Amino acid sequence: MRVLRTGLYLTVIGFIVLFLQGSEASAYTPLVTVDAGHGGKDTGAVSPAGVQEKEINLDIAFRVQQLLSAAGIRVIMIRSNDTFVGLEERSNIANQAGADVFVSIHNNYSLLADGVANPTASGTETYYFGGSTRGQLLALLIQQEIAKKIGLTDRGIKTANFAVLAYTKMPAVLVEGAFLSHSQDEQLLGDSNFRQNIAEGVFSGLIRYFEETSEFKVFYPLPQYFRVHVPS
């Protein structure tokens, strides 16, 4: 009987070891598409002082890429320089790569009825495609983390039919970091530390999403953010 129990014990241990080895072999790191809004001939919003949104967006996108790469998470950049990429093409790039999530980086602008910049609209907000449960969760977590990091008005999450949200096949969000039409927001966007805080908010929100979504489970803590993909 003792021999039988010992044999059973060793069999169970062996199964666990094989399971761990198999899981380690199938380790899966998420693939994130980072989209710096606008670019090239499309400047995006232009502040009263002449700051072009496309430049701010790209700077923040690079910072998000660096944070994700440092954590061992794979990243696709829709654009890595001042070039124009069509809206449908942005979605196609992410879809063809099989990305797990799509994050579009933008900054806001508000106009009054007479076409003059609205000096009062301020803060950060995040959009997702209506009806996307995963998109809503991703938007909520990213919005919470950005608002916490930058300390501006939390304008919450909202639905929109933006092309990059409607045509992507994965959970997708569009972040509006701050308002270029607001003098204080514009000044903050000119500060590299503030742009880094936006990027860190996006990054922290993504990590929370991967931790809270069933497709991604923390297997063990080394290396950092090591994850196992659980097929659906």
PDB file of N, CA and C in Angstrom, residues 77-175:
ATOM      1  N   MET A  77       3.415  49.510 -33.970  1.00  0.00           N
ATOM      2  CA  MET A  77       3.178  50.942 -34.111  1.00  0.00           C
ATOM      3  C   MET A  77       2.554  51.200 -35.481  1.00  0.00           C
ATOM      4  N   ILE A  78       1.384  51.838 -35.501  1.00  0.00           N
ATOM      5  CA  ILE A  78       0.758  52.163 -36.777  1.00  0.00           C
ATOM      6  C   ILE A  78       1.633  53.124 -37.573  1.00  0.00           C
ATOM      7  N   ARG A  79       2.207  54.093 -36.900  1.00  0.00           N
ATOM      8  CA  ARG A  79       3.186  54.969 -37.555  1.00  0.00           C
ATOM      9  C   ARG A  79       4.302  55.281 -36.569  1.00  0.00           C
ATOM     10  N   SER A  80       5.506  55.349 -37.092  1.00  0.00           N
ATOM     11  CA  SER A  80       6.679  55.635 -36.261  1.00  0.00           C
ATOM     12  C   SER A  80       7.350  56.937 -36.656  1.00  0.00           C
ATOM     13  N   ASN A  81       6.705  57.673 -37.559  1.00  0.00           N
ATOM     14  CA  ASN A  81       7.235  58.968 -37.985  1.00  0.00           C
ATOM     15  C   ASN A  81       6.062  59.826 -38.458  1.00  0.00           C
ATOM     16  N   ASP A  82       6.387  60.986 -38.994  1.00  0.00           N
ATOM     17  CA  ASP A  82       5.340  61.916 -39.430  1.00  0.00           C
ATOM     18  C   ASP A  82       4.852  61.533 -40.818  1.00  0.00           C
ATOM     19  N   THR A  83       4.038  60.485 -40.859  1.00  0.00           N
ATOM     20  CA  THR A  83       3.512  60.003 -42.128  1.00  0.00           C
ATOM     21  C   THR A  83       1.999  59.855 -42.038  1.00  0.00           C
ATOM     22  N   PHE A  84       1.342  59.939 -43.175  1.00  0.00           N
ATOM     23  CA  PHE A  84      -0.113  59.799 -43.211  1.00  0.00           C
ATOM     24  C   PHE A  84      -0.498  58.338 -43.388  1.00  0.00           C
ATOM     25  N   VAL A  85      -1.409  57.871 -42.555  1.00  0.00           N
ATOM     26  CA  VAL A  85      -1.954  56.519 -42.664  1.00  0.00           C
ATOM     27  C   VAL A  85      -3.473  56.641 -42.638  1.00  0.00           C
ATOM     28  N   GLY A  86      -4.137  56.090 -43.638  1.00  0.00           N
ATOM     29  CA  GLY A  86      -5.592  56.164 -43.712  1.00  0.00           C
ATOM     30  C   GLY A  86      -6.265  55.444 -42.566  1.00  0.00           C
ATOM     31  N   LEU A  87      -7.476  55.855 -42.260  1.00  0.00           N
ATOM     32  CA  LEU A  87      -8.194  55.273 -41.122  1.00  0.00           C
ATOM     33  C   LEU A  87      -8.455  53.782 -41.307  1.00  0.00           C
ATOM     34  N   GLU A  88      -8.905  53.391 -42.481  1.00  0.00           N
ATOM     35  CA  GLU A  88      -9.171  51.978 -42.731  1.00  0.00           C
ATOM     36  C   GLU A  88      -7.881  51.169 -42.700  1.00  0.00           C
ATOM     37  N   GLU A  89      -6.800  51.757 -43.204  1.00  0.00           N
ATOM     38  CA  GLU A  89      -5.510  51.065 -43.194  1.00  0.00           C
ATOM     39  C   GLU A  89      -5.030  50.810 -41.771  1.00  0.00           C
ATOM     40  N   ARG A  90      -5.282  51.757 -40.874  1.00  0.00           N
ATOM     41  CA  ARG A  90      -4.895  51.567 -39.474  1.00  0.00           C
ATOM     42  C   ARG A  90      -5.565  50.325 -38.894  1.00  0.00           C
ATOM     43  N   SER A  91      -6.862  50.203 -39.152  1.00  0.00           N
ATOM     44  CA  SER A  91      -7.592  49.033 -38.661  1.00  0.00           C
ATOM     45  C   SER A  91      -7.086  47.758 -39.328  1.00  0.00           C
ATOM     46  N   ASN A  92      -6.831  47.816 -40.617  1.00  0.00           N
ATOM     47  CA  ASN A  92      -6.358  46.630 -41.341  1.00  0.00           C
ATOM     48  C   ASN A  92      -5.026  46.129 -40.810  1.00  0.00           C
ATOM     49  N   ILE A  93      -4.131  47.046 -40.484  1.00  0.00           N
ATOM     50  CA  ILE A  93      -2.823  46.647 -39.948  1.00  0.00           C
ATOM     51  C   ILE A  93      -3.002  45.837 -38.667  1.00  0.00           C
ATOM     52  N   ALA A  94      -3.849  46.341 -37.779  1.00  0.00           N
ATOM     53  CA  ALA A  94      -4.092  45.641 -36.517  1.00  0.00           C
ATOM     54  C   ALA A  94      -4.790  44.305 -36.744  1.00  0.00           C
ATOM     55  N   ASN A  95      -5.779  44.284 -37.630  1.00  0.00           N
ATOM     56  CA  ASN A  95      -6.516  43.049 -37.893  1.00  0.00           C
ATOM     57  C   ASN A  95      -5.629  41.976 -38.501  1.00  0.00           C
ATOM     58  N   GLN A  96      -4.818  42.367 -39.478  1.00  0.00           N
ATOM     59  CA  GLN A  96      -3.962  41.398 -40.158  1.00  0.00           C
ATOM     60  C   GLN A  96      -2.879  40.855 -39.234  1.00  0.00           C
ATOM     61  N   ALA A  97      -2.466  41.657 -38.272  1.00  0.00           N
ATOM     62  CA  ALA A  97      -1.432  41.206 -37.324  1.00  0.00           C
ATOM     63  C   ALA A  97      -2.023  40.329 -36.223  1.00  0.00           C
ATOM     64  N   GLY A  98      -3.348  40.312 -36.105  1.00  0.00           N
ATOM     65  CA  GLY A  98      -3.974  39.536 -35.035  1.00  0.00           C
ATOM     66  C   GLY A  98      -3.742  40.145 -33.669  1.00  0.00           C
ATOM     67  N   ALA A  99      -3.730  41.477 -33.611  1.00  0.00           N
ATOM     68  CA  ALA A  99      -3.484  42.156 -32.328  1.00  0.00           C
ATOM     69  C   ALA A  99      -4.582  41.825 -31.321  1.00  0.00           C
ATOM     70  N   ASP A 100      -4.211  41.839 -30.050  1.00  0.00           N
ATOM     71  CA  ASP A 100      -5.163  41.561 -28.974  1.00  0.00           C
ATOM     72  C   ASP A 100      -5.957  42.797 -28.572  1.00  0.00           C
ATOM     73  N   VAL A 101      -5.333  43.948 -28.638  1.00  0.00           N
ATOM     74  CA  VAL A 101      -6.015  45.211 -28.341  1.00  0.00           C
ATOM     75  C   VAL A 101      -5.461  46.303 -29.248  1.00  0.00           C
ATOM     76  N   PHE A 102      -6.245  47.369 -29.367  1.00  0.00           N
ATOM     77  CA  PHE A 102      -5.872  48.507 -30.207  1.00  0.00           C
ATOM     78  C   PHE A 102      -6.076  49.765 -29.377  1.00  0.00           C
ATOM     79  N   VAL A 103      -5.026  50.590 -29.296  1.00  0.00           N
ATOM     80  CA  VAL A 103      -5.113  51.840 -28.536  1.00  0.00           C
ATOM     81  C   VAL A 103      -4.696  52.990 -29.439  1.00  0.00           C
ATOM     82  N   SER A 104      -5.617  53.912 -29.673  1.00  0.00           N
ATOM     83  CA  SER A 104      -5.341  55.083 -30.504  1.00  0.00           C
ATOM     84  C   SER A 104      -5.133  56.295 -29.606  1.00  0.00           C
ATOM     85  N   ILE A 105      -4.005  56.962 -29.796  1.00  0.00           N
ATOM     86  CA  ILE A 105      -3.625  58.098 -28.961  1.00  0.00           C
ATOM     87  C   ILE A 105      -3.979  59.411 -29.660  1.00  0.00           C
ATOM     88  N   HIS A 106      -4.790  60.216 -28.995  1.00  0.00           N
ATOM     89  CA  HIS A 106      -5.198  61.515 -29.531  1.00  0.00           C
ATOM     90  C   HIS A 106      -5.169  62.556 -28.420  1.00  0.00           C
ATOM     91  N   ASN A 107      -5.373  63.801 -28.836  1.00  0.00           N
ATOM     92  CA  ASN A 107      -5.617  64.884 -27.880  1.00  0.00           C
ATOM     93  C   ASN A 107      -6.737  65.744 -28.428  1.00  0.00           C
ATOM     94  N   ASN A 108      -7.477  66.347 -27.543  1.00  0.00           N
ATOM     95  CA  ASN A 108      -8.774  66.913 -27.860  1.00  0.00           C
ATOM     96  C   ASN A 108      -8.717  68.377 -28.283  1.00  0.00           C
ATOM     97  N   TYR A 109      -9.858  68.840 -28.797  1.00  0.00           N
ATOM     98  CA  TYR A 109     -10.020  70.246 -29.160  1.00  0.00           C
ATOM     99  C   TYR A 109     -11.512  70.548 -29.137  1.00  0.00           C
ATOM    100  N   SER A 110     -11.871  71.668 -28.552  1.00  0.00           N
ATOM    101  CA  SER A 110     -13.283  72.045 -28.448  1.00  0.00           C
ATOM    102  C   SER A 110     -13.497  73.435 -29.031  1.00  0.00           C
ATOM    103  N   LEU A 111     -14.555  73.559 -29.831  1.00  0.00           N
ATOM    104  CA  LEU A 111     -14.892  74.833 -30.459  1.00  0.00           C
ATOM    105  C   LEU A 111     -16.231  75.352 -29.930  1.00  0.00           C
ATOM    106  N   LEU A 112     -16.313  76.653 -29.816  1.00  0.00           N
ATOM    107  CA  LEU A 112     -17.579  77.290 -29.500  1.00  0.00           C
ATOM    108  C   LEU A 112     -18.410  77.413 -30.781  1.00  0.00           C
ATOM    109  N   ALA A 113     -19.661  77.837 -30.658  1.00  0.00           N
ATOM    110  CA  ALA A 113     -20.556  77.921 -31.809  1.00  0.00           C
ATOM    111  C   ALA A 113     -20.027  78.838 -32.899  1.00  0.00           C
ATOM    112  N   ASP A 114     -19.255  79.841 -32.521  1.00  0.00           N
ATOM    113  CA  ASP A 114     -18.730  80.786 -33.513  1.00  0.00           C
ATOM    114  C   ASP A 114     -17.397  80.342 -34.101  1.00  0.00           C
ATOM    115  N   GLY A 115     -16.977  79.119 -33.769  1.00  0.00           N
ATOM    116  CA  GLY A 115     -15.746  78.590 -34.330  1.00  0.00           C
ATOM    117  C   GLY A 115     -14.490  78.952 -33.579  1.00  0.00           C
ATOM    118  N   VAL A 116     -14.641  79.664 -32.456  1.00  0.00           N
ATOM    119  CA  VAL A 116     -13.494  80.042 -31.630  1.00  0.00           C
ATOM    120  C   VAL A 116     -13.206  78.920 -30.628  1.00  0.00           C
ATOM    121  N   ALA A 117     -11.926  78.739 -30.309  1.00  0.00           N
ATOM    122  CA  ALA A 117     -11.547  77.706 -29.351  1.00  0.00           C
ATOM    123  C   ALA A 117     -12.262  77.891 -28.017  1.00  0.00           C
ATOM    124  N   ASN A 118     -12.796  76.796 -27.501  1.00  0.00           N
ATOM    125  CA  ASN A 118     -13.486  76.820 -26.209  1.00  0.00           C
ATOM    126  C   ASN A 118     -12.444  76.855 -25.095  1.00  0.00           C
ATOM    127  N   PRO A 119     -12.391  77.926 -24.324  1.00  0.00           N
ATOM    128  CA  PRO A 119     -11.340  78.054 -23.308  1.00  0.00           C
ATOM    129  C   PRO A 119     -11.641  77.300 -22.007  1.00  0.00           C
ATOM    130  N   THR A 120     -12.820  76.682 -21.912  1.00  0.00           N
ATOM    131  CA  THR A 120     -13.191  76.045 -20.642  1.00  0.00           C
ATOM    132  C   THR A 120     -13.125  74.521 -20.671  1.00  0.00           C
ATOM    133  N   ALA A 121     -13.315  73.901 -21.843  1.00  0.00           N
ATOM    134  CA  ALA A 121     -13.282  72.441 -21.920  1.00  0.00           C
ATOM    135  C   ALA A 121     -11.891  71.934 -21.578  1.00  0.00           C
ATOM    136  N   SER A 122     -11.829  71.016 -20.620  1.00  0.00           N
ATOM    137  CA  SER A 122     -10.536  70.516 -20.142  1.00  0.00           C
ATOM    138  C   SER A 122     -10.706  69.081 -19.669  1.00  0.00           C
ATOM    139  N   GLY A 123      -9.604  68.369 -19.602  1.00  0.00           N
ATOM    140  CA  GLY A 123      -9.647  67.029 -19.026  1.00  0.00           C
ATOM    141  C   GLY A 123      -9.370  65.926 -20.022  1.00  0.00           C
ATOM    142  N   THR A 124      -9.577  64.701 -19.556  1.00  0.00           N
ATOM    143  CA  THR A 124      -9.269  63.523 -20.363  1.00  0.00           C
ATOM    144  C   THR A 124     -10.494  62.631 -20.488  1.00  0.00           C
ATOM    145  N   GLU A 125     -10.611  61.957 -21.639  1.00  0.00           N
ATOM    146  CA  GLU A 125     -11.716  61.034 -21.863  1.00  0.00           C
ATOM    147  C   GLU A 125     -11.265  59.929 -22.803  1.00  0.00           C
ATOM    148  N   THR A 126     -11.997  58.821 -22.782  1.00  0.00           N
ATOM    149  CA  THR A 126     -11.633  57.663 -23.586  1.00  0.00           C
ATOM    150  C   THR A 126     -12.878  57.105 -24.261  1.00  0.00           C
ATOM    151  N   TYR A 127     -12.728  56.770 -25.536  1.00  0.00           N
ATOM    152  CA  TYR A 127     -13.845  56.274 -26.335  1.00  0.00           C
ATOM    153  C   TYR A 127     -13.681  54.786 -26.653  1.00  0.00           C
ATOM    154  N   TYR A 128     -14.837  54.115 -26.805  1.00  0.00           N
ATOM    155  CA  TYR A 128     -14.867  52.733 -27.264  1.00  0.00           C
ATOM    156  C   TYR A 128     -16.077  52.557 -28.172  1.00  0.00           C
ATOM    157  N   PHE A 129     -16.109  51.449 -28.905  1.00  0.00           N
ATOM    158  CA  PHE A 129     -17.211  51.199 -29.824  1.00  0.00           C
ATOM    159  C   PHE A 129     -18.406  50.651 -29.058  1.00  0.00           C
ATOM    160  N   GLY A 130     -19.564  51.276 -29.246  1.00  0.00           N
ATOM    161  CA  GLY A 130     -20.760  50.866 -28.526  1.00  0.00           C
ATOM    162  C   GLY A 130     -21.099  49.399 -28.747  1.00  0.00           C
ATOM    163  N   GLY A 131     -21.401  48.693 -27.680  1.00  0.00           N
ATOM    164  CA  GLY A 131     -21.732  47.274 -27.772  1.00  0.00           C
ATOM    165  C   GLY A 131     -20.561  46.348 -27.535  1.00  0.00           C
ATOM    166  N   SER A 132     -19.355  46.889 -27.486  1.00  0.00           N
ATOM    167  CA  SER A 132     -18.165  46.072 -27.220  1.00  0.00           C
ATOM    168  C   SER A 132     -17.912  46.007 -25.723  1.00  0.00           C
ATOM    169  N   THR A 133     -18.232  44.874 -25.117  1.00  0.00           N
ATOM    170  CA  THR A 133     -18.042  44.716 -23.674  1.00  0.00           C
ATOM    171  C   THR A 133     -16.574  44.800 -23.301  1.00  0.00           C
ATOM    172  N   ARG A 134     -15.738  44.143 -24.080  1.00  0.00           N
ATOM    173  CA  ARG A 134     -14.305  44.178 -23.807  1.00  0.00           C
ATOM    174  C   ARG A 134     -13.740  45.570 -24.067  1.00  0.00           C
ATOM    175  N   GLY A 135     -14.231  46.210 -25.108  1.00  0.00           N
ATOM    176  CA  GLY A 135     -13.788  47.575 -25.388  1.00  0.00           C
ATOM    177  C   GLY A 135     -14.161  48.519 -24.255  1.00  0.00           C
ATOM    178  N   GLN A 136     -15.339  48.323 -23.710  1.00  0.00           N
ATOM    179  CA  GLN A 136     -15.778  49.156 -22.589  1.00  0.00           C
ATOM    180  C   GLN A 136     -14.883  48.958 -21.374  1.00  0.00           C
ATOM    181  N   LEU A 137     -14.556  47.693 -21.091  1.00  0.00           N
ATOM    182  CA  LEU A 137     -13.674  47.416 -19.955  1.00  0.00           C
ATOM    183  C   LEU A 137     -12.305  48.041 -20.177  1.00  0.00           C
ATOM    184  N   LEU A 138     -11.761  47.872 -21.374  1.00  0.00           N
ATOM    185  CA  LEU A 138     -10.449  48.437 -21.686  1.00  0.00           C
ATOM    186  C   LEU A 138     -10.473  49.954 -21.541  1.00  0.00           C
ATOM    187  N   ALA A 139     -11.527  50.587 -22.065  1.00  0.00           N
ATOM    188  CA  ALA A 139     -11.651  52.048 -21.974  1.00  0.00           C
ATOM    189  C   ALA A 139     -11.732  52.491 -20.517  1.00  0.00           C
ATOM    190  N   LEU A 140     -12.518  51.788 -19.729  1.00  0.00           N
ATOM    191  CA  LEU A 140     -12.694  52.153 -18.321  1.00  0.00           C
ATOM    192  C   LEU A 140     -11.376  52.082 -17.558  1.00  0.00           C
ATOM    193  N   LEU A 141     -10.636  51.003 -17.738  1.00  0.00           N
ATOM    194  CA  LEU A 141      -9.392  50.823 -16.993  1.00  0.00           C
ATOM    195  C   LEU A 141      -8.331  51.834 -17.413  1.00  0.00           C
ATOM    196  N   ILE A 142      -8.226  52.087 -18.706  1.00  0.00           N
ATOM    197  CA  ILE A 142      -7.258  53.078 -19.189  1.00  0.00           C
ATOM    198  C   ILE A 142      -7.654  54.469 -18.719  1.00  0.00           C
ATOM    199  N   GLN A 143      -8.935  54.789 -18.811  1.00  0.00           N
ATOM    200  CA  GLN A 143      -9.402  56.100 -18.371  1.00  0.00           C
ATOM    201  C   GLN A 143      -9.121  56.320 -16.882  1.00  0.00           C
ATOM    202  N   GLN A 144      -9.394  55.325 -16.084  1.00  0.00           N
ATOM    203  CA  GLN A 144      -9.141  55.439 -14.643  1.00  0.00           C
ATOM    204  C   GLN A 144      -7.667  55.714 -14.358  1.00  0.00           C
ATOM    205  N   GLU A 145      -6.796  55.004 -15.067  1.00  0.00           N
ATOM    206  CA  GLU A 145      -5.362  55.139 -14.802  1.00  0.00           C
ATOM    207  C   GLU A 145      -4.819  56.474 -15.304  1.00  0.00           C
ATOM    208  N   ILE A 146      -5.282  56.926 -16.464  1.00  0.00           N
ATOM    209  CA  ILE A 146      -4.814  58.227 -16.958  1.00  0.00           C
ATOM    210  C   ILE A 146      -5.281  59.341 -16.033  1.00  0.00           C
ATOM    211  N   ALA A 147      -6.557  59.313 -15.665  1.00  0.00           N
ATOM    212  CA  ALA A 147      -7.101  60.350 -14.784  1.00  0.00           C
ATOM    213  C   ALA A 147      -6.340  60.401 -13.470  1.00  0.00           C
ATOM    214  N   LYS A 148      -5.982  59.238 -12.966  1.00  0.00           N
ATOM    215  CA  LYS A 148      -5.227  59.161 -11.713  1.00  0.00           C
ATOM    216  C   LYS A 148      -3.832  59.764 -11.880  1.00  0.00           C
ATOM    217  N   LYS A 149      -3.235  59.527 -13.031  1.00  0.00           N
ATOM    218  CA  LYS A 149      -1.862  59.975 -13.276  1.00  0.00           C
ATOM    219  C   LYS A 149      -1.753  61.476 -13.527  1.00  0.00           C
ATOM    220  N   ILE A 150      -2.688  62.046 -14.301  1.00  0.00           N
ATOM    221  CA  ILE A 150      -2.502  63.428 -14.739  1.00  0.00           C
ATOM    222  C   ILE A 150      -3.276  64.435 -13.901  1.00  0.00           C
ATOM    223  N   GLY A 151      -4.305  63.981 -13.177  1.00  0.00           N
ATOM    224  CA  GLY A 151      -4.999  64.878 -12.256  1.00  0.00           C
ATOM    225  C   GLY A 151      -5.921  65.904 -12.877  1.00  0.00           C
ATOM    226  N   LEU A 152      -6.203  65.785 -14.185  1.00  0.00           N
ATOM    227  CA  LEU A 152      -7.159  66.693 -14.801  1.00  0.00           C
ATOM    228  C   LEU A 152      -8.582  66.153 -14.637  1.00  0.00           C
ATOM    229  N   THR A 153      -9.552  66.922 -15.090  1.00  0.00           N
ATOM    230  CA  THR A 153     -10.940  66.506 -15.002  1.00  0.00           C
ATOM    231  C   THR A 153     -11.144  65.152 -15.681  1.00  0.00           C
ATOM    232  N   ASP A 154     -11.779  64.240 -14.972  1.00  0.00           N
ATOM    233  CA  ASP A 154     -12.081  62.923 -15.516  1.00  0.00           C
ATOM    234  C   ASP A 154     -13.416  63.015 -16.249  1.00  0.00           C
ATOM    235  N   ARG A 155     -13.357  63.062 -17.565  1.00  0.00           N
ATOM    236  CA  ARG A 155     -14.571  63.197 -18.379  1.00  0.00           C
ATOM    237  C   ARG A 155     -15.207  61.844 -18.702  1.00  0.00           C
ATOM    238  N   GLY A 156     -14.604  60.776 -18.192  1.00  0.00           N
ATOM    239  CA  GLY A 156     -15.205  59.454 -18.310  1.00  0.00           C
ATOM    240  C   GLY A 156     -14.998  58.772 -19.643  1.00  0.00           C
ATOM    241  N   ILE A 157     -15.725  57.677 -19.831  1.00  0.00           N
ATOM    242  CA  ILE A 157     -15.657  56.916 -21.080  1.00  0.00           C
ATOM    243  C   ILE A 157     -16.941  57.146 -21.867  1.00  0.00           C
ATOM    244  N   LYS A 158     -16.809  57.084 -23.194  1.00  0.00           N
ATOM    245  CA  LYS A 158     -17.931  57.386 -24.080  1.00  0.00           C
ATOM    246  C   LYS A 158     -17.886  56.452 -25.281  1.00  0.00           C
ATOM    247  N   THR A 159     -19.026  56.252 -25.900  1.00  0.00           N
ATOM    248  CA  THR A 159     -19.066  55.450 -27.119  1.00  0.00           C
ATOM    249  C   THR A 159     -18.947  56.354 -28.348  1.00  0.00           C
ATOM    250  N   ALA A 160     -18.403  55.791 -29.418  1.00  0.00           N
ATOM    251  CA  ALA A 160     -18.270  56.528 -30.678  1.00  0.00           C
ATOM    252  C   ALA A 160     -18.106  55.531 -31.813  1.00  0.00           C
ATOM    253  N   ASN A 161     -18.440  55.963 -33.015  1.00  0.00           N
ATOM    254  CA  ASN A 161     -18.307  55.116 -34.198  1.00  0.00           C
ATOM    255  C   ASN A 161     -17.073  55.485 -35.018  1.00  0.00           C
ATOM    256  N   PHE A 162     -16.027  55.945 -34.358  1.00  0.00           N
ATOM    257  CA  PHE A 162     -14.795  56.275 -35.063  1.00  0.00           C
ATOM    258  C   PHE A 162     -14.327  55.052 -35.858  1.00  0.00           C
ATOM    259  N   ALA A 163     -13.776  55.295 -37.027  1.00  0.00           N
ATOM    260  CA  ALA A 163     -13.370  54.194 -37.909  1.00  0.00           C
ATOM    261  C   ALA A 163     -12.427  53.213 -37.227  1.00  0.00           C
ATOM    262  N   VAL A 164     -11.472  53.723 -36.468  1.00  0.00           N
ATOM    263  CA  VAL A 164     -10.494  52.826 -35.842  1.00  0.00           C
ATOM    264  C   VAL A 164     -11.116  51.992 -34.722  1.00  0.00           C
ATOM    265  N   LEU A 165     -12.294  52.382 -34.265  1.00  0.00           N
ATOM    266  CA  LEU A 165     -13.020  51.583 -33.272  1.00  0.00           C
ATOM    267  C   LEU A 165     -14.004  50.634 -33.954  1.00  0.00           C
ATOM    268  N   ALA A 166     -14.605  51.100 -35.038  1.00  0.00           N
ATOM    269  CA  ALA A 166     -15.646  50.326 -35.707  1.00  0.00           C
ATOM    270  C   ALA A 166     -15.089  49.193 -36.568  1.00  0.00           C
ATOM    271  N   TYR A 167     -13.893  49.390 -37.166  1.00  0.00           N
ATOM    272  CA  TYR A 167     -13.375  48.419 -38.131  1.00  0.00           C
ATOM    273  C   TYR A 167     -12.329  47.476 -37.560  1.00  0.00           C
ATOM    274  N   THR A 168     -11.924  47.681 -36.328  1.00  0.00           N
ATOM    275  CA  THR A 168     -10.968  46.765 -35.701  1.00  0.00           C
ATOM    276  C   THR A 168     -11.718  45.552 -35.155  1.00  0.00           C
ATOM    277  N   LYS A 169     -11.073  44.401 -35.202  1.00  0.00           N
ATOM    278  CA  LYS A 169     -11.700  43.151 -34.780  1.00  0.00           C
ATOM    279  C   LYS A 169     -11.360  42.768 -33.346  1.00  0.00           C
ATOM    280  N   MET A 170     -10.640  43.628 -32.654  1.00  0.00           N
ATOM    281  CA  MET A 170     -10.254  43.373 -31.275  1.00  0.00           C
ATOM    282  C   MET A 170     -10.760  44.528 -30.407  1.00  0.00           C
ATOM    283  N   PRO A 171     -10.751  44.392 -29.086  1.00  0.00           N
ATOM    284  CA  PRO A 171     -11.122  45.522 -28.229  1.00  0.00           C
ATOM    285  C   PRO A 171     -10.266  46.735 -28.582  1.00  0.00           C
ATOM    286  N   ALA A 172     -10.925  47.874 -28.789  1.00  0.00           N
ATOM    287  CA  ALA A 172     -10.215  49.068 -29.241  1.00  0.00           C
ATOM    288  C   ALA A 172     -10.707  50.291 -28.492  1.00  0.00           C
ATOM    289  N   VAL A 173      -9.783  51.191 -28.212  1.00  0.00           N
ATOM    290  CA  VAL A 173     -10.138  52.446 -27.540  1.00  0.00           C
ATOM    291  C   VAL A 173      -9.412  53.602 -28.214  1.00  0.00           C
ATOM    292  N   LEU A 174      -9.998  54.776 -28.047  1.00  0.00           N
ATOM    293  CA  LEU A 174      -9.359  56.007 -28.517  1.00  0.00           C
ATOM    294  C   LEU A 174      -9.255  56.947 -27.329  1.00  0.00           C
ATOM    295  N   VAL A 175      -8.026  57.282 -26.974  1.00  0.00           N
ATOM    296  CA  VAL A 175      -7.741  58.120 -25.808  1.00  0.00           C
ATOM    297  C   VAL A 175      -7.610  59.581 -26.234  1.00  0.00           C
TER     298      VAL A 175
END
